[in-house]
Short mmCIF file of C-alpha atoms in Angstrom, two decimals:
data_model
loop_
_atom_site.label_atom_id
_atom_site.label_comp_id
_atom_site.label_asym_id
_atom_site.label_seq_id
_atom_site.Cartn_x
_atom_site.Cartn_y
_atom_site.Cartn_z
CA UNK A 480 48.44 167.98 18.94
CA UNK A 481 51.92 166.48 18.27
CA UNK A 482 53.03 163.71 20.44
CA UNK A 483 55.83 165.05 22.56
CA UNK A 484 56.36 161.72 24.20
CA UNK A 485 57.15 160.33 20.73
CA UNK A 486 59.64 163.18 20.29
CA UNK A 487 61.40 162.02 23.46
CA UNK A 488 61.38 158.41 22.20
CA UNK A 489 62.82 159.38 18.83
CA UNK A 490 65.75 161.27 20.61
CA UNK A 491 66.33 158.33 22.83
CA UNK A 492 66.68 155.96 19.91
CA UNK A 493 68.73 158.49 17.87
CA UNK A 494 66.22 158.87 15.06
CA UNK A 495 67.29 162.28 13.88
CA UNK A 496 64.69 162.49 11.02
CA UNK A 497 61.82 161.55 13.27
CA UNK A 498 62.90 163.92 16.04
CA UNK A 499 63.31 166.82 13.67
CA UNK A 500 59.95 166.10 12.14
CA UNK A 501 58.21 165.94 15.53
CA UNK A 502 59.99 169.10 16.74
CA UNK A 503 58.86 170.99 13.74
CA UNK A 504 55.35 169.65 14.28
CA UNK A 505 55.38 170.81 17.83
CA UNK A 506 56.68 174.18 16.87
CA UNK A 507 53.96 174.50 14.18
CA UNK A 508 51.31 173.54 16.78
CA UNK A 509 52.56 176.32 19.04
CA UNK A 510 53.51 174.04 21.89
CA UNK A 511 55.39 176.30 24.30
CA UNK A 512 59.12 176.07 23.73
CA UNK A 513 59.85 175.27 27.36
CA UNK A 514 57.63 172.15 27.10
CA UNK A 515 59.40 170.96 24.00
CA UNK A 516 62.79 171.63 25.69
CA UNK A 517 61.78 169.85 28.83
CA UNK A 518 60.89 166.70 26.84
CA UNK A 519 64.23 166.76 25.03
CA UNK A 520 66.22 167.30 28.27
CA UNK A 521 64.36 164.43 29.98
CA UNK A 522 65.07 162.11 26.99
CA UNK A 523 68.78 162.78 27.17
CA UNK A 524 68.68 162.21 30.96
CA UNK A 525 67.26 158.80 30.14
CA UNK A 526 69.99 158.25 27.58
CA UNK A 527 72.67 159.08 30.18
CA UNK A 528 71.12 156.72 32.65
CA UNK A 529 70.91 153.88 30.19
CA UNK A 530 74.55 154.56 29.34
CA UNK A 531 75.59 154.44 32.99
CA UNK A 532 73.69 151.02 33.39
CA UNK A 533 75.46 149.64 30.27
CA UNK A 534 72.08 149.25 28.56
CA UNK A 535 73.42 151.39 25.65
CA UNK A 536 76.90 152.17 24.51
CA UNK A 537 78.87 154.98 22.78
CA UNK A 538 77.25 154.56 19.32
CA UNK A 539 73.73 154.81 20.64
CA UNK A 540 74.73 157.72 22.86
CA UNK A 541 76.19 159.60 20.01
CA UNK A 542 73.30 159.27 17.60
CA UNK A 543 70.88 160.21 20.44
CA UNK A 544 72.94 163.30 21.15
CA UNK A 545 72.98 164.11 17.41
CA UNK A 546 69.20 163.88 17.19
CA UNK A 547 68.95 166.13 20.24
CA UNK A 548 71.31 168.64 18.80
CA UNK A 549 69.46 168.91 15.56
CA UNK A 550 66.19 169.26 17.25
CA UNK A 551 67.51 171.82 19.64
CA UNK A 552 68.71 173.84 16.66
CA UNK A 553 65.20 173.96 15.31
CA UNK A 554 63.89 175.08 18.61
CA UNK A 555 66.61 177.64 19.18
CA UNK A 556 64.84 180.74 17.77
CA UNK A 557 61.74 180.07 19.81
CA UNK A 558 63.83 179.74 23.00
CA UNK A 559 65.41 183.08 22.23
CA UNK A 560 62.03 184.67 21.55
CA UNK A 561 60.58 183.20 24.81
CA UNK A 562 63.63 184.49 26.83
CA UNK A 563 64.56 180.87 27.66
CA UNK A 564 68.31 180.65 28.34
CA UNK A 565 70.62 177.78 28.93
CA UNK A 566 71.00 176.97 32.61
CA UNK A 567 74.75 177.45 32.45
CA UNK A 568 77.59 178.41 30.19
CA UNK A 569 80.32 175.86 29.90
CA UNK A 570 83.74 175.72 28.38
CA UNK A 571 85.20 172.35 27.58
CA UNK A 572 88.31 170.95 25.91
CA UNK A 573 90.97 168.28 25.90
CA UNK A 574 94.04 169.65 27.59
CA UNK A 575 97.32 170.63 26.08
CA UNK A 576 99.32 167.96 24.39
CA UNK A 577 96.40 165.59 24.01
CA UNK A 578 94.52 164.97 20.81
CA UNK A 579 91.95 162.51 22.02
CA UNK A 580 88.43 163.77 21.91
CA UNK A 581 85.72 161.16 22.09
CA UNK A 582 85.25 161.41 25.89
CA UNK A 583 85.28 165.22 25.67
CA UNK A 584 82.75 165.12 22.84
CA UNK A 585 80.43 162.82 24.79
CA UNK A 586 80.48 165.18 27.82
CA UNK A 587 79.91 168.22 25.57
CA UNK A 588 76.98 166.50 23.92
CA UNK A 589 75.47 165.49 27.25
CA UNK A 590 75.99 168.94 28.69
CA UNK A 591 74.30 170.44 25.58
CA UNK A 592 71.52 167.84 26.05
CA UNK A 593 71.10 169.06 29.66
CA UNK A 594 70.64 172.65 28.22
CA UNK A 595 73.98 173.97 28.98
CA UNK A 596 75.51 176.47 26.57
CA UNK A 597 78.72 174.59 25.69
CA UNK A 598 81.80 176.22 24.09
CA UNK A 599 83.90 173.46 22.78
CA UNK A 600 87.59 174.47 22.39
CA UNK A 601 88.58 171.06 20.81
CA UNK A 602 91.78 169.28 21.58
CA UNK A 603 95.29 170.27 22.64
CA UNK A 604 93.94 173.36 24.42
CA UNK A 605 96.53 175.47 26.26
CA UNK A 606 95.78 176.74 29.85
CA UNK A 607 95.84 180.29 28.46
CA UNK A 608 93.21 179.44 25.91
CA UNK A 609 90.97 177.95 28.66
CA UNK A 610 91.47 181.16 30.76
CA UNK A 611 90.70 183.39 27.79
CA UNK A 612 87.54 181.41 26.88
CA UNK A 613 86.24 181.27 30.50
CA UNK A 614 86.79 185.03 30.93
CA UNK A 615 85.41 186.02 27.58
CA UNK A 616 82.32 184.00 27.98
CA UNK A 617 81.77 184.48 31.61
CA UNK A 618 81.53 180.73 31.92
CA UNK A 619 80.36 179.07 35.18
CA UNK A 620 81.55 175.57 34.30
CA UNK A 621 84.76 174.19 32.85
CA UNK A 622 85.32 170.63 31.61
CA UNK A 623 88.88 169.34 31.20
CA UNK A 624 89.67 166.05 29.64
CA UNK A 625 92.88 163.92 29.23
CA UNK A 626 93.31 160.36 28.15
CA UNK A 627 96.98 159.92 28.74
CA UNK A 628 98.83 159.79 31.95
CA UNK A 629 101.47 162.03 30.19
CA UNK A 630 99.00 164.73 29.54
CA UNK A 631 97.32 164.64 32.99
CA UNK A 632 99.73 167.32 34.37
CA UNK A 633 98.17 169.79 31.80
CA UNK A 634 95.00 169.44 33.84
CA UNK A 635 96.80 170.60 36.90
CA UNK A 636 98.39 173.50 35.00
CA UNK A 637 94.98 174.60 33.62
CA UNK A 638 93.33 174.50 37.03
CA UNK A 639 96.21 176.49 38.36
CA UNK A 640 96.10 178.96 35.49
CA UNK A 641 92.28 179.50 36.02
CA UNK A 642 92.84 180.18 39.73
CA UNK A 643 95.80 182.49 39.00
CA UNK A 644 93.61 184.49 36.64
CA UNK A 645 91.00 184.93 39.42
CA UNK A 646 88.54 182.69 37.67
CA UNK A 647 88.00 180.28 40.53
CA UNK A 648 84.28 180.97 40.65
CA UNK A 649 84.00 178.80 37.56
CA UNK A 650 83.50 175.13 38.62
CA UNK A 651 86.00 172.79 37.09
CA UNK A 652 85.04 169.18 36.31
CA UNK A 653 87.73 166.85 35.13
CA UNK A 654 87.69 163.33 33.53
CA UNK A 655 89.41 160.86 31.27
CA UNK A 656 90.75 157.29 31.41
CA UNK A 657 93.64 157.84 33.85
CA UNK A 658 91.89 160.59 35.93
CA UNK A 659 90.63 159.80 39.52
CA UNK A 660 88.74 161.42 42.22
CA UNK A 661 92.05 161.59 44.11
CA UNK A 662 93.63 163.41 41.40
CA UNK A 663 90.77 165.92 41.16
CA UNK A 664 91.32 166.53 44.90
CA UNK A 665 95.02 166.91 44.47
CA UNK A 666 94.89 169.52 41.59
CA UNK A 667 91.97 171.45 43.14
CA UNK A 668 89.28 170.59 40.66
CA UNK A 669 85.73 171.01 41.88
CA UNK A 670 84.46 167.74 40.43
CA UNK A 671 85.42 164.43 38.85
CA UNK A 672 83.21 162.52 36.33
CA UNK A 673 84.03 158.96 35.44
CA UNK A 674 81.77 159.03 32.44
CA UNK A 675 79.71 161.46 30.29
CA UNK A 676 76.42 160.72 32.01
CA UNK A 677 77.95 161.36 35.46
CA UNK A 678 79.37 164.61 34.06
CA UNK A 679 75.81 166.05 33.83
CA UNK A 680 75.10 165.05 37.47
CA UNK A 681 78.39 166.39 38.79
CA UNK A 682 77.84 169.70 36.89
CA UNK A 683 74.28 170.13 38.12
CA UNK A 684 75.34 169.45 41.64
CA UNK A 685 78.10 172.07 41.43
CA UNK A 686 76.04 174.86 39.88
CA UNK B 281 112.92 127.63 32.00
CA UNK B 282 113.67 130.90 30.21
CA UNK B 283 110.89 133.27 29.36
CA UNK B 284 110.19 131.96 25.87
CA UNK B 285 110.21 128.25 27.04
CA UNK B 286 107.91 129.16 29.86
CA UNK B 287 105.45 130.99 27.73
CA UNK B 288 105.45 128.52 24.87
CA UNK B 289 104.91 125.69 27.40
CA UNK B 290 102.20 127.54 29.09
CA UNK B 291 100.39 128.38 25.86
CA UNK B 292 100.30 124.68 24.75
CA UNK B 293 99.16 123.49 28.19
CA UNK B 294 102.40 121.96 29.36
CA UNK B 295 103.77 122.41 32.88
CA UNK B 296 105.83 125.47 33.76
CA UNK B 297 108.09 126.46 36.68
CA UNK B 298 106.22 129.61 37.58
CA UNK B 299 103.50 131.95 36.44
CA UNK B 300 104.28 133.68 33.12
CA UNK B 301 104.77 137.46 33.22
CA UNK B 302 103.77 139.72 30.41
CA UNK B 303 103.10 143.44 31.43
CA UNK B 304 102.88 145.97 28.61
CA UNK B 305 105.56 148.59 28.88
CA UNK B 306 106.00 151.30 26.34
CA UNK B 307 106.75 154.86 27.78
CA UNK B 308 107.92 153.11 30.94
CA UNK B 309 110.43 151.10 28.94
CA UNK B 310 111.74 154.21 27.17
CA UNK B 311 112.09 156.10 30.42
CA UNK B 312 113.89 153.13 31.94
CA UNK B 313 116.40 153.11 29.16
CA UNK B 314 116.69 156.96 29.11
CA UNK B 315 115.16 157.16 25.55
CA UNK B 316 112.73 159.95 24.54
CA UNK B 317 109.48 158.42 23.46
CA UNK B 318 109.51 160.16 20.15
CA UNK B 319 112.72 158.19 19.31
CA UNK B 320 111.28 155.04 20.73
CA UNK B 321 108.50 155.08 18.18
CA UNK B 322 110.64 156.09 15.21
CA UNK B 323 113.93 154.12 15.69
CA UNK B 324 113.44 150.36 16.03
CA UNK B 325 116.90 150.13 17.64
CA UNK B 326 115.85 152.33 20.51
CA UNK B 327 112.69 150.34 20.99
CA UNK B 328 114.56 147.04 20.93
CA UNK B 329 117.30 148.03 23.34
CA UNK B 330 114.69 149.62 25.77
CA UNK B 331 112.58 146.46 25.70
CA UNK B 332 115.53 144.24 26.34
CA UNK B 333 116.74 146.41 29.14
CA UNK B 334 113.32 146.39 30.93
CA UNK B 335 112.62 142.70 30.25
CA UNK B 336 115.99 141.61 31.68
CA UNK B 337 115.78 144.01 34.69
CA UNK B 338 112.35 142.77 35.65
CA UNK B 339 112.54 139.21 34.24
CA UNK B 340 109.69 139.66 31.86
CA UNK B 341 109.07 136.46 29.74
CA UNK B 342 108.75 138.47 26.48
CA UNK B 343 109.73 141.61 24.60
CA UNK B 344 107.23 143.48 22.48
CA UNK B 345 107.10 145.62 19.37
CA UNK B 346 104.05 147.49 20.68
CA UNK B 347 104.50 151.32 20.72
CA UNK B 348 101.44 153.29 19.48
CA UNK B 349 98.30 152.79 17.42
CA UNK B 350 99.25 155.00 14.51
CA UNK B 351 101.81 152.96 12.52
CA UNK B 352 99.38 151.52 10.04
CA UNK B 353 97.36 154.64 9.63
CA UNK B 354 100.43 156.84 9.19
CA UNK B 355 101.70 154.58 6.36
CA UNK B 356 98.25 154.64 4.79
CA UNK B 357 98.46 158.50 4.61
CA UNK B 358 96.70 159.59 7.78
CA UNK B 359 97.84 162.82 9.44
CA UNK B 360 99.70 161.92 12.53
CA UNK B 361 101.11 164.29 15.16
CA UNK B 362 104.45 163.39 16.45
CA UNK B 363 105.82 164.46 19.86
CA UNK B 364 109.25 164.60 21.45
CA UNK B 365 108.28 162.48 24.43
CA UNK B 366 104.89 161.05 24.16
CA UNK B 367 103.03 158.68 21.74
CA UNK B 368 102.14 159.90 18.22
CA UNK B 369 98.43 160.80 17.87
CA UNK B 370 96.24 160.56 14.83
CA UNK B 371 94.69 163.96 13.93
CA UNK B 372 91.01 163.05 13.85
CA UNK B 373 89.82 166.43 12.79
CA UNK B 374 91.69 165.69 9.62
CA UNK B 375 90.80 161.97 9.29
CA UNK B 376 92.11 160.18 6.16
CA UNK B 377 88.66 158.78 5.49
CA UNK B 378 86.67 161.91 6.36
CA UNK B 379 85.19 161.27 2.96
CA UNK B 380 83.96 157.66 2.52
CA UNK B 381 84.83 157.66 -1.16
CA UNK B 382 88.49 157.83 -0.22
CA UNK B 383 88.38 154.21 0.86
CA UNK B 384 88.21 152.95 -2.72
CA UNK B 385 91.48 154.77 -3.46
CA UNK B 386 93.47 153.26 -0.43
CA UNK B 387 96.04 150.59 -1.01
CA UNK B 388 97.73 148.49 1.65
CA UNK B 389 101.36 149.70 2.12
CA UNK B 390 104.18 147.15 1.89
CA UNK B 391 104.81 146.50 5.60
CA UNK B 392 108.53 145.76 4.90
CA UNK B 393 109.27 149.07 3.19
CA UNK B 394 106.66 151.52 4.59
CA UNK B 395 108.21 153.98 6.99
CA UNK B 396 106.50 153.23 10.29
CA UNK B 397 105.32 149.70 9.65
CA UNK B 398 108.73 148.83 8.26
CA UNK B 399 110.39 150.14 11.45
CA UNK B 400 108.32 147.64 13.45
CA UNK B 401 109.13 144.86 11.07
CA UNK B 402 112.87 145.69 11.66
CA UNK B 403 112.25 145.70 15.39
CA UNK B 404 110.94 142.14 15.20
CA UNK B 405 114.01 141.05 13.25
CA UNK B 406 116.44 142.82 15.58
CA UNK B 407 114.71 141.19 18.57
CA UNK B 408 115.37 137.78 17.06
CA UNK B 409 118.99 138.62 16.55
CA UNK B 410 119.35 140.17 20.09
CA UNK B 411 117.33 137.84 22.32
CA UNK B 412 117.47 134.67 20.35
CA UNK B 413 115.39 131.98 22.10
CA UNK B 414 115.65 133.68 25.54
CA UNK B 415 112.43 135.53 25.46
CA UNK B 416 109.24 135.36 23.53
CA UNK B 417 109.00 138.05 20.73
CA UNK B 418 105.65 139.80 20.45
CA UNK B 419 104.69 141.67 17.25
CA UNK B 420 101.76 144.07 17.38
CA UNK B 421 98.98 145.12 14.98
CA UNK B 422 95.83 147.20 15.30
CA UNK B 423 92.64 145.20 15.25
CA UNK B 424 90.03 145.76 12.55
CA UNK B 425 87.76 148.08 14.57
CA UNK B 426 90.57 150.14 16.11
CA UNK B 427 92.22 150.57 12.69
CA UNK B 428 88.91 151.57 11.11
CA UNK B 429 88.62 154.19 13.91
CA UNK B 430 92.14 155.35 13.15
CA UNK B 431 91.36 155.88 9.49
CA UNK B 432 87.80 157.21 9.75
CA UNK B 433 87.82 159.04 13.07
CA UNK B 434 86.45 157.26 16.09
CA UNK B 435 83.52 159.61 16.55
CA UNK B 436 82.39 159.21 13.01
CA UNK B 437 82.90 155.45 12.90
CA UNK B 438 80.70 155.08 15.97
CA UNK B 439 77.79 156.66 14.10
CA UNK B 440 78.61 154.85 10.82
CA UNK B 441 77.47 151.70 12.50
CA UNK B 442 73.94 153.06 12.22
CA UNK B 443 74.26 155.41 9.29
CA UNK B 444 76.03 153.21 6.75
CA UNK B 445 76.60 149.55 7.80
CA UNK B 446 77.77 148.60 4.27
CA UNK B 447 80.61 151.10 4.41
CA UNK B 448 81.62 149.90 7.86
CA UNK B 449 81.88 146.37 6.52
CA UNK B 450 83.86 147.46 3.56
CA UNK B 451 86.20 149.46 5.77
CA UNK B 452 86.60 146.46 8.09
CA UNK B 453 87.56 144.29 5.10
CA UNK B 454 90.40 146.82 4.39
CA UNK B 455 91.62 146.99 7.95
CA UNK B 456 91.44 143.24 8.41
CA UNK B 457 93.65 142.70 5.29
CA UNK B 458 95.97 145.46 6.48
CA UNK B 459 96.41 143.73 9.87
CA UNK B 460 97.04 140.29 8.25
CA UNK B 461 99.72 141.61 5.96
CA UNK B 462 101.43 143.62 8.68
CA UNK B 463 101.31 140.57 11.01
CA UNK B 464 102.70 138.27 8.36
CA UNK B 465 105.70 140.58 7.85
CA UNK B 466 106.46 140.57 11.60
CA UNK B 467 106.09 136.81 11.92
CA UNK B 468 108.38 136.30 8.99
CA UNK B 469 110.85 138.72 10.63
CA UNK B 470 110.83 136.80 13.90
CA UNK B 471 107.74 137.39 16.01
CA UNK B 472 106.46 134.38 18.00
CA UNK B 473 103.14 135.87 18.86
CA UNK B 474 101.07 138.82 17.54
CA UNK B 475 99.37 141.21 19.85
CA UNK B 476 96.12 142.65 18.50
CA UNK B 477 94.99 145.96 19.99
CA UNK B 478 91.35 146.54 19.26
CA UNK B 479 90.62 149.43 21.66
CA UNK B 480 87.64 150.99 19.80
CA UNK B 481 85.73 147.71 20.23
CA UNK B 482 85.16 148.43 23.95
CA UNK B 483 82.95 151.47 22.98
CA UNK B 484 80.32 149.31 21.28
CA UNK B 485 77.75 147.08 22.96
CA UNK B 486 77.25 143.34 22.37
CA UNK B 487 74.98 143.72 19.41
CA UNK B 488 77.24 145.89 17.30
CA UNK B 489 80.22 143.84 18.59
CA UNK B 490 78.64 140.59 17.35
CA UNK B 491 77.35 141.92 14.14
CA UNK B 492 80.33 144.02 12.92
CA UNK B 493 83.48 143.53 15.00
CA UNK B 494 83.49 139.88 16.02
CA UNK B 495 83.37 138.40 12.47
CA UNK B 496 86.31 140.41 11.44
CA UNK B 497 88.37 139.70 14.61
CA UNK B 498 87.53 136.07 14.22
CA UNK B 499 88.82 135.97 10.68
CA UNK B 500 91.96 137.82 11.81
CA UNK B 501 92.60 135.37 14.57
CA UNK B 502 92.09 132.47 12.20
CA UNK B 503 94.40 133.99 9.58
CA UNK B 504 97.10 134.56 12.22
CA UNK B 505 96.84 130.92 13.35
CA UNK B 506 97.08 129.78 9.72
CA UNK B 507 100.32 131.50 9.42
CA UNK B 508 101.53 129.48 12.48
CA UNK B 509 101.61 132.29 15.05
CA UNK B 510 99.93 132.91 18.35
CA UNK B 511 97.52 135.70 19.35
CA UNK B 512 97.14 137.93 22.32
CA UNK B 513 94.06 140.15 22.11
CA UNK B 514 94.00 143.39 24.04
CA UNK B 515 90.89 145.63 24.02
CA UNK B 516 91.52 148.79 26.09
CA UNK B 517 88.52 149.70 28.17
CA UNK B 518 85.48 148.02 29.76
CA UNK B 519 84.67 144.90 27.75
CA UNK B 520 82.45 143.36 30.40
CA UNK B 521 79.40 143.25 27.99
CA UNK B 522 81.29 141.42 25.27
CA UNK B 523 83.39 138.89 27.25
CA UNK B 524 81.38 135.90 25.95
CA UNK B 525 82.04 136.53 22.25
CA UNK B 526 85.59 137.56 22.94
CA UNK B 527 86.16 134.12 24.50
CA UNK B 528 84.73 132.61 21.29
CA UNK B 529 87.51 134.12 19.09
CA UNK B 530 90.00 131.36 19.84
CA UNK B 531 92.78 133.77 20.93
CA UNK B 532 95.65 132.13 22.69
CA UNK B 533 95.65 135.01 25.26
CA UNK B 534 92.87 137.39 26.20
CA UNK B 535 94.41 140.38 27.94
CA UNK B 536 91.79 142.33 29.88
CA UNK B 537 91.72 146.00 31.05
CA UNK B 538 91.29 146.78 34.68
CA UNK B 539 87.51 147.54 34.52
CA UNK B 540 86.67 143.95 33.79
CA UNK B 541 85.92 141.75 36.85
CA UNK B 542 88.24 138.76 36.39
CA UNK B 543 85.82 136.15 37.90
CA UNK B 544 83.22 137.29 35.33
CA UNK B 545 85.74 136.86 32.51
CA UNK B 546 86.59 133.42 33.75
CA UNK B 547 82.94 132.45 33.97
CA UNK B 548 82.19 133.91 30.56
CA UNK B 549 85.10 132.37 28.76
CA UNK B 550 85.43 129.02 30.45
CA UNK B 551 88.38 127.31 32.17
CA UNK B 552 90.73 126.82 29.23
CA UNK B 553 91.01 130.44 27.98
CA UNK B 554 94.26 131.93 29.13
CA UNK B 555 93.61 135.36 30.69
CA UNK B 556 96.08 138.17 31.42
CA UNK B 557 95.82 141.21 33.57
CA UNK B 558 94.34 143.16 35.02
CA UNK B 559 95.25 145.36 37.97
CA UNK B 560 94.37 149.01 37.71
CA UNK B 561 97.45 150.56 36.13
CA UNK B 562 97.07 154.08 37.58
CA UNK B 563 95.29 153.67 40.92
CA UNK B 564 97.03 150.50 41.99
CA UNK B 565 100.23 149.81 40.08
CA UNK B 566 101.33 153.37 40.01
CA UNK B 567 99.60 154.85 42.90
CA UNK B 568 99.27 152.30 45.67
CA UNK B 569 101.77 150.70 48.05
CA UNK B 570 103.56 147.41 47.14
CA UNK B 571 101.50 145.37 49.47
CA UNK B 572 98.31 146.61 47.74
CA UNK B 573 99.73 145.79 44.34
CA UNK B 574 100.57 142.23 45.63
CA UNK B 575 96.98 141.76 47.04
CA UNK B 576 95.46 143.01 43.78
CA UNK B 577 97.60 140.67 41.56
CA UNK B 578 96.96 137.84 43.86
CA UNK B 579 93.18 138.29 43.58
CA UNK B 580 93.48 138.33 39.74
CA UNK B 581 95.29 135.10 39.91
CA UNK B 582 92.92 133.52 42.36
CA UNK B 583 89.80 134.42 40.34
CA UNK B 584 91.31 132.93 37.10
CA UNK B 585 93.86 130.22 37.98
CA UNK B 586 95.41 128.09 36.57
CA UNK B 587 95.25 129.57 33.07
CA UNK B 588 96.52 132.92 33.99
CA UNK B 589 99.40 135.32 33.04
CA UNK B 590 100.53 138.19 35.31
CA UNK B 591 100.13 141.70 33.97
CA UNK B 592 98.51 145.03 34.47
CA UNK B 593 95.14 146.02 32.89
CA UNK B 594 96.99 148.13 30.29
CA UNK B 595 100.31 149.75 29.76
CA UNK B 596 102.44 150.12 32.91
CA UNK B 597 102.25 153.87 33.37
CA UNK B 598 105.07 156.29 33.33
CA UNK B 599 106.46 157.04 36.86
CA UNK B 600 105.21 153.70 38.35
CA UNK B 601 107.53 153.03 41.27
CA UNK B 602 110.08 150.30 40.41
CA UNK B 603 109.21 148.57 43.73
CA UNK B 604 105.66 148.18 42.53
CA UNK B 605 106.57 146.64 39.13
CA UNK B 606 108.97 144.44 41.07
CA UNK B 607 105.96 143.11 42.95
CA UNK B 608 104.63 141.65 39.69
CA UNK B 609 107.93 140.04 38.96
CA UNK B 610 108.25 138.55 42.53
CA UNK B 611 104.70 137.36 42.44
CA UNK B 612 105.12 135.61 39.05
CA UNK B 613 108.43 134.01 39.86
CA UNK B 614 107.34 132.76 43.28
CA UNK B 615 103.91 131.33 42.36
CA UNK B 616 102.77 128.32 40.39
CA UNK B 617 99.80 128.67 37.96
#
């Protein structure tokens, strides 16, 4: 019987080779896909908590997320076969005029780690592109990121565009260095996340 | 005392007539002077005139060449997006060092003649001509970690620390030398002090900082001192976990972002380190009432005095009310260290 606890530990320390090997071993031993997935998601929750407590930092978080992503890819066919679907579909991007992406990438990885289906639109994403992606994918969650005070107004424009398109059932979470809860309230966003780990908790609470 | 006299005296431990004042202004300065930011970052004359206008209007003790992090990377050949009225941005999806093997082919541009670096060197020279000895002239370079992130892509660099430590060290050697040469050209042109922006360093924890970043920052600081200039270190972001080693770099000024508790910084770096900052630029400086700004800056001062310089945690944001920025001036000019 493969050691699922060790799989979780491998993800937490970002050991992609070990986590892939243990995932394959678990699959070969016919461990139910849901059990394997639960271990992975729990591991990423711990990674997020450690990040929030400043016990680990961006490099450690990135390699953990990479290990998770690669193991999840191995598990994907079994999840499909077992009819296990992501808990939500999310669209994420950095808003128009802004090319910064590390914060957005961290949130995307943590959302994937929490078993959300994440469609990452990249950087410099126009309000219309967000609208189209949310509509086309029937997304329940939207993540908007901005690093600059000069690009923050594009968050407001994107939230307004989503509402104008009748997509206000999708919950919008915003974040980025200059973004505040007050700004989220002002522009009508559903949630504000000060960091990537919080973004998981905020999204779970909204869904 | 004029601004330059005040700052130079303060840096050497001599008495001064009031607290020094060194807030970073970039887009704010351009807006104040009615200059589009795209012009500010590409025409040294626009930058210099905007800086002098804001420094005179608010009695800053310095003027600065700081504008954006992409000058060195652009001249090395990185793809940089330019905008009409906001800072240039490095296109990370097309990073210059997406392939590690490219590093061995890179050469350091001549800072005097390269397009964007040369523009900054000319700014330092024009500052000397225009402000003379009235105000301290600050040059600016990217720190070794930030420049490495600019060339390699910040997401990739963060994983390189684990995946290929030898490559990271090789890259940091390049970015260190790039910074030294760029700084030397600005000092020779007239800069009194070099600001070092090493933003990416706030993303790593103490272990990676001590192993990879600190040794290169330390060599940079030592090289800058060896050329007879002074050093202001500014690492955007939360550096609370690396305060102690930052305090061991020997920088003349450590300029902290707003997330860092100033009392912790003072405790970690000792009584002699000059600290600068660090009110929240967006929530307080731009968004709060003047009395709140005053209370916040007074708290920073109380927690760090007497070796303290007035400033915000990072750039003064666009659309900050003039009355709020004036609070910093009034506090500095009416208060002794």
